[in-house]
Amino acid sequence: MNTPQLFSLEAIASIATPFKQKFAIPRQPNLANAQGVITFKEGFNDINMLKGIENYSHLWLLFIFHQNIERGWKNTVKAPRLGGNSTMGVLASRSTHRPNGIGMSVVKNKGVVSSNGQTKLVVEGVDLVNGTPLIDIKPYIAYADSVPSASDNLDSIKPIPNRDVLFSETIQQTLAEIEKKHRDFSALVTAVLSQDPRPAYKQKLDNDDKTYRVTLYDIDVGFQITDAVVKVTDLVHLG
Ligand code: SAH
């Protein structure tokens, strides 16, 4: 019998996250404590499918890099951790431009909520764009999935930046207002910006005239890098 070479996949759920665009999303999960709420689609909106999931502190999310799918893929990709100029094989990378566009992230399991017949699963530590389609969820099983002796020789080449993040005096009041709605807002901004989301060739600059912008939830965040520190200069509520 011939093995099929073409498989069709159906999204079982989609995830709501604070990240409205790809820019500034952490390069891997758990680098920021961002929350995600998974809503199951018709046909998969069945709480029995999640029976026993509370036994696991962490879960694997398998998803589609849906915002990149149309751009296709190449055999090699620029590796941000090599400064953005050297290339690596696509299969030797966690690039989002891959033959089948499948992503995988380990996240914290914050539990199932069900109301009015809609099942939701709350997770924390996501690195996914708002609205990303999920194709599968599995428990993270430490005895098999965790390999403490694993080596990653790129670690010594370019560690992920860890800059201090300050909020301007002038925005303290706005920040307090925002935190009434998004309790984790300053922690999230700090976690996202401490990694210096600028393009790799800019990350060397400890002073940069440009003001960068990133939208988290419904807030447009403006920031600059001055004297090696990330300074949040303005917060604009998007209507
Ligand atoms: N942990 C995953 C993702 C790593 S890449 C894996 O290893 O497979 C993480 C980057 O994916 C983020 O910085 C973000 O820019 C990008 N990303 C997240 N969701 C996406 C989506 N739905 N479509 C395209 N890119 C996405």
Short mmCIF file of C-alpha atoms and ligand atoms in Angstrom, two decimals:
data_model
loop_
_atom_site.label_atom_id
_atom_site.label_comp_id
_atom_site.label_asym_id
_atom_site.label_seq_id
_atom_site.Cartn_x
_atom_site.Cartn_y
_atom_site.Cartn_z
CA MET A 1 0.00 0.00 0.00
CA ASN A 2 1.25 3.48 -0.82
CA THR A 3 1.76 5.81 2.09
CA PRO A 4 -0.05 9.07 1.51
CA GLN A 5 2.24 12.06 0.96
CA LEU A 6 -0.30 14.76 1.45
CA PHE A 7 -2.12 15.24 4.73
CA SER A 8 -4.79 17.75 5.56
CA LEU A 9 -4.88 19.50 8.90
CA GLU A 10 -7.67 21.39 10.54
CA ALA A 11 -7.25 24.05 13.21
CA ILE A 12 -8.85 22.80 16.43
CA ALA A 13 -8.61 26.10 18.28
CA SER A 14 -7.25 29.60 18.14
CA ILE A 15 -5.35 31.49 20.80
CA ALA A 16 -5.83 35.07 21.98
CA THR A 17 -2.56 36.69 23.14
CA PRO A 18 -1.36 40.23 23.95
CA PHE A 19 0.82 40.25 20.81
CA LYS A 20 -0.95 42.06 17.98
CA GLN A 21 1.97 41.78 15.56
CA LYS A 22 5.09 39.66 15.17
CA PHE A 23 7.53 42.46 16.10
CA ALA A 24 8.85 42.14 19.65
CA ILE A 25 7.32 38.76 20.38
CA PRO A 26 9.85 36.81 22.45
CA ARG A 27 11.86 34.41 20.36
CA GLN A 28 10.80 31.47 22.47
CA PRO A 29 8.01 30.84 24.98
CA ASN A 30 8.42 31.52 28.70
CA LEU A 31 10.81 34.43 28.08
CA ALA A 32 7.89 36.67 29.03
CA ASN A 33 4.92 35.71 31.16
CA ALA A 34 2.33 36.57 28.51
CA GLN A 35 -1.04 34.89 28.89
CA GLY A 36 -2.90 33.10 26.13
CA VAL A 37 -6.55 32.05 26.05
CA ILE A 38 -7.31 29.11 23.77
CA THR A 39 -10.83 28.90 22.35
CA PHE A 40 -11.86 25.62 20.75
CA LYS A 41 -13.59 25.58 17.39
CA GLU A 42 -16.81 23.86 16.55
CA GLY A 43 -16.31 20.12 16.40
CA PHE A 44 -13.51 20.39 19.00
CA ASN A 45 -15.38 22.43 21.61
CA ASP A 46 -15.69 19.41 23.87
CA ILE A 47 -14.49 19.49 27.47
CA ASN A 48 -14.02 15.70 27.40
CA MET A 49 -11.08 16.23 25.06
CA LEU A 50 -9.30 17.93 27.99
CA LYS A 51 -10.13 15.37 30.69
CA GLY A 52 -7.10 14.95 32.97
CA ILE A 53 -5.15 17.90 31.56
CA GLU A 54 -5.03 19.40 35.06
CA ASN A 55 -2.43 16.73 35.88
CA TYR A 56 0.14 18.58 33.81
CA SER A 57 1.82 21.84 34.76
CA HIS A 58 3.01 22.45 31.20
CA LEU A 59 1.68 21.77 27.72
CA TRP A 60 2.99 21.64 24.18
CA LEU A 61 1.12 23.79 21.73
CA LEU A 62 1.43 22.85 18.06
CA PHE A 63 0.35 25.60 15.74
CA ILE A 64 0.61 27.09 12.28
CA PHE A 65 2.75 30.17 11.58
CA HIS A 66 -0.25 31.44 9.71
CA GLN A 67 1.12 34.94 9.11
CA ASN A 68 4.09 33.55 7.18
CA ILE A 69 2.56 30.67 5.28
CA GLU A 70 2.16 32.61 2.04
CA ARG A 71 5.77 33.74 2.03
CA GLY A 72 7.00 30.19 1.54
CA TRP A 73 10.34 28.94 2.77
CA LYS A 74 14.02 28.59 1.80
CA ASN A 75 16.61 25.96 2.59
CA THR A 76 18.59 28.38 4.76
CA VAL A 77 17.53 31.15 7.09
CA LYS A 78 19.25 34.12 8.75
CA ALA A 79 19.96 33.21 12.33
CA PRO A 80 19.20 36.07 14.74
CA ARG A 81 21.40 34.46 17.34
CA LEU A 82 24.37 34.66 14.95
CA GLY A 83 23.90 38.42 14.64
CA GLY A 84 21.45 38.16 11.74
CA ASN A 85 24.00 37.77 8.92
CA SER A 86 25.12 34.14 9.01
CA THR A 87 22.71 31.51 7.80
CA MET A 88 21.65 28.14 9.12
CA GLY A 89 19.70 25.31 7.55
CA VAL A 90 15.99 25.77 8.02
CA LEU A 91 15.81 22.39 9.78
CA ALA A 92 18.67 23.44 12.06
CA SER A 93 16.67 26.44 13.18
CA ARG A 94 13.44 27.44 14.87
CA SER A 95 12.64 29.78 11.98
CA THR A 96 8.99 30.51 11.32
CA HIS A 97 9.50 30.04 7.55
CA ARG A 98 9.45 26.25 7.29
CA PRO A 99 8.26 23.64 4.79
CA ASN A 100 5.03 22.96 6.69
CA GLY A 101 4.87 26.12 8.80
CA ILE A 102 4.41 24.21 12.05
CA GLY A 103 5.42 25.84 15.34
CA MET A 104 5.72 24.32 18.80
CA SER A 105 5.86 26.00 22.19
CA VAL A 106 5.95 24.76 25.77
CA VAL A 107 3.65 26.85 27.95
CA LYS A 108 2.32 26.80 31.52
CA ASN A 109 -1.09 25.24 32.01
CA LYS A 110 -3.33 27.69 33.90
CA GLY A 111 -6.47 25.58 33.63
CA VAL A 112 -9.70 25.02 31.77
CA VAL A 113 -12.63 27.39 31.94
CA SER A 114 -16.02 26.60 30.54
CA SER A 115 -18.99 28.89 30.29
CA ASN A 116 -22.10 29.02 28.11
CA GLY A 117 -21.00 25.88 26.33
CA GLN A 118 -17.66 27.32 25.24
CA THR A 119 -14.53 25.57 26.47
CA LYS A 120 -11.36 27.60 26.94
CA LEU A 121 -7.89 26.71 28.12
CA VAL A 122 -5.69 29.36 29.73
CA VAL A 123 -1.91 29.16 29.30
CA GLU A 124 1.03 31.38 30.20
CA GLY A 125 4.38 32.15 28.61
CA VAL A 126 3.24 32.28 24.99
CA ASP A 127 5.26 33.49 22.00
CA LEU A 128 2.36 33.46 19.53
CA VAL A 129 0.62 36.20 17.59
CA ASN A 130 -2.96 36.89 18.61
CA GLY A 131 -5.27 34.62 16.60
CA THR A 132 -2.72 31.89 15.80
CA PRO A 133 -4.48 28.64 14.82
CA LEU A 134 -3.62 25.59 16.95
CA ILE A 135 -3.52 22.14 15.38
CA ASP A 136 -2.79 20.11 18.51
CA ILE A 137 -2.15 20.29 22.26
CA LYS A 138 -0.21 17.69 24.25
CA PRO A 139 0.99 17.42 27.83
CA TYR A 140 4.65 18.24 28.42
CA ILE A 141 6.15 15.17 30.02
CA ALA A 142 9.33 16.06 31.84
CA TYR A 143 10.76 12.54 32.02
CA ALA A 144 10.76 12.33 28.25
CA ASP A 145 10.78 15.92 27.02
CA SER A 146 13.32 17.44 29.40
CA VAL A 147 16.95 16.70 28.63
CA PRO A 148 19.10 18.47 31.23
CA SER A 149 22.32 17.46 29.49
CA ALA A 150 21.26 18.91 26.12
CA SER A 151 23.80 21.26 24.58
CA ASP A 152 23.22 24.29 22.40
CA ASN A 153 26.48 25.63 21.07
CA LEU A 154 24.93 28.88 19.93
CA ASP A 155 24.38 29.94 23.52
CA SER A 156 27.90 31.25 23.84
CA ILE A 157 27.70 33.15 20.54
CA LYS A 158 24.91 35.59 21.16
CA PRO A 159 22.98 35.43 24.40
CA ILE A 160 19.52 36.99 24.42
CA PRO A 161 19.85 40.65 25.49
CA ASN A 162 18.72 41.56 28.99
CA ARG A 163 18.46 45.33 29.21
CA ASP A 164 16.99 47.36 32.05
CA VAL A 165 13.59 48.85 31.23
CA LEU A 166 12.40 52.19 32.64
CA PHE A 167 9.05 53.94 32.31
CA SER A 168 9.18 57.73 31.84
CA GLU A 169 7.84 59.85 34.69
CA THR A 170 5.27 61.37 32.32
CA ILE A 171 3.50 58.06 31.67
CA GLN A 172 3.22 56.75 35.24
CA GLN A 173 -0.40 57.79 35.53
CA THR A 174 -1.39 56.25 32.20
CA LEU A 175 0.42 53.08 33.26
CA ALA A 176 -1.58 52.89 36.49
CA GLU A 177 -4.81 53.29 34.47
CA ILE A 178 -3.83 50.50 32.07
CA GLU A 179 -2.95 48.19 34.95
CA LYS A 180 -6.52 48.35 36.18
CA LYS A 181 -7.46 46.42 33.06
CA HIS A 182 -4.26 44.48 32.35
CA ARG A 183 -2.77 43.62 35.71
CA ASP A 184 0.44 42.26 34.25
CA PHE A 185 1.04 45.15 31.87
CA SER A 186 4.27 46.65 33.21
CA ALA A 187 5.72 43.18 33.85
CA LEU A 188 4.84 42.17 30.29
CA VAL A 189 6.31 45.35 28.76
CA THR A 190 9.46 44.89 30.84
CA ALA A 191 9.86 41.23 29.84
CA VAL A 192 9.26 41.95 26.15
CA LEU A 193 11.49 45.02 25.89
CA SER A 194 14.36 43.78 28.09
CA GLN A 195 15.16 41.39 25.24
CA ASP A 196 15.77 44.38 22.97
CA PRO A 197 13.43 43.57 20.08
CA ARG A 198 15.30 45.78 17.61
CA PRO A 199 16.75 44.12 14.51
CA ALA A 200 19.95 42.21 15.29
CA TYR A 201 22.23 44.80 13.62
CA LYS A 202 20.78 47.52 15.85
CA GLN A 203 21.08 45.64 19.11
CA LYS A 204 24.72 46.68 19.43
CA LEU A 205 23.69 50.34 19.71
CA ASP A 206 23.42 51.59 23.29
CA ASN A 207 22.06 54.91 22.01
CA ASP A 208 19.54 54.96 19.21
CA ASP A 209 17.61 58.10 18.11
CA LYS A 210 14.73 56.14 16.72
CA THR A 211 11.51 55.63 18.65
CA TYR A 212 10.23 52.07 18.16
CA ARG A 213 6.63 51.01 18.62
CA VAL A 214 4.96 47.77 19.59
CA THR A 215 1.30 47.01 20.32
CA LEU A 216 0.56 44.89 23.38
CA TYR A 217 -3.13 44.18 24.00
CA ASP A 218 -4.76 47.42 22.81
CA ILE A 219 -1.89 49.66 23.88
CA ASP A 220 0.67 51.12 21.49
CA VAL A 221 3.99 51.29 23.35
CA GLY A 222 6.72 53.73 22.25
CA PHE A 223 10.29 53.13 23.43
CA GLN A 224 13.87 54.26 22.88
CA ILE A 225 17.28 52.90 23.80
CA THR A 226 19.33 55.52 25.66
CA ASP A 227 22.55 54.86 27.61
CA ALA A 228 22.02 51.11 27.20
CA VAL A 229 18.64 51.25 28.92
CA VAL A 230 15.23 50.76 27.31
CA LYS A 231 13.04 53.74 28.10
CA VAL A 232 9.28 53.54 27.56
CA THR A 233 8.39 57.03 26.37
CA ASP A 234 4.68 56.87 25.63
CA LEU A 235 1.63 54.64 25.89
CA VAL A 236 -1.28 55.19 23.53
CA HIS A 237 -4.62 53.51 24.01
CA LEU A 238 -5.84 52.31 20.60
CA GLY A 239 -9.53 53.07 20.29
N1 SAH B 1 8.38 28.35 19.94
C1 SAH B 1 8.04 28.31 18.52
C2 SAH B 1 8.18 29.67 17.86
C3 SAH B 1 9.56 30.19 17.78
S1 SAH B 1 9.68 31.54 16.71
C4 SAH B 1 8.86 27.27 17.80
O1 SAH B 1 10.02 27.06 18.15
O2 SAH B 1 8.35 26.67 16.87
C5 SAH B 1 8.86 32.75 17.65
C6 SAH B 1 8.44 33.84 16.72
O3 SAH B 1 7.32 33.36 15.96
C7 SAH B 1 7.92 35.07 17.42
O4 SAH B 1 8.98 35.94 17.66
C8 SAH B 1 6.88 35.60 16.44
O5 SAH B 1 7.41 36.70 15.74
C9 SAH B 1 6.63 34.46 15.47
N2 SAH B 1 5.22 34.07 15.39
C10 SAH B 1 4.42 33.79 16.44
N3 SAH B 1 3.18 33.43 16.00
C11 SAH B 1 3.22 33.51 14.64
C12 SAH B 1 2.25 33.28 13.60
N4 SAH B 1 1.03 32.91 13.90
N5 SAH B 1 2.63 33.47 12.32
C13 SAH B 1 3.90 33.85 12.03
N6 SAH B 1 4.85 34.08 12.95
C14 SAH B 1 4.53 33.93 14.25
#
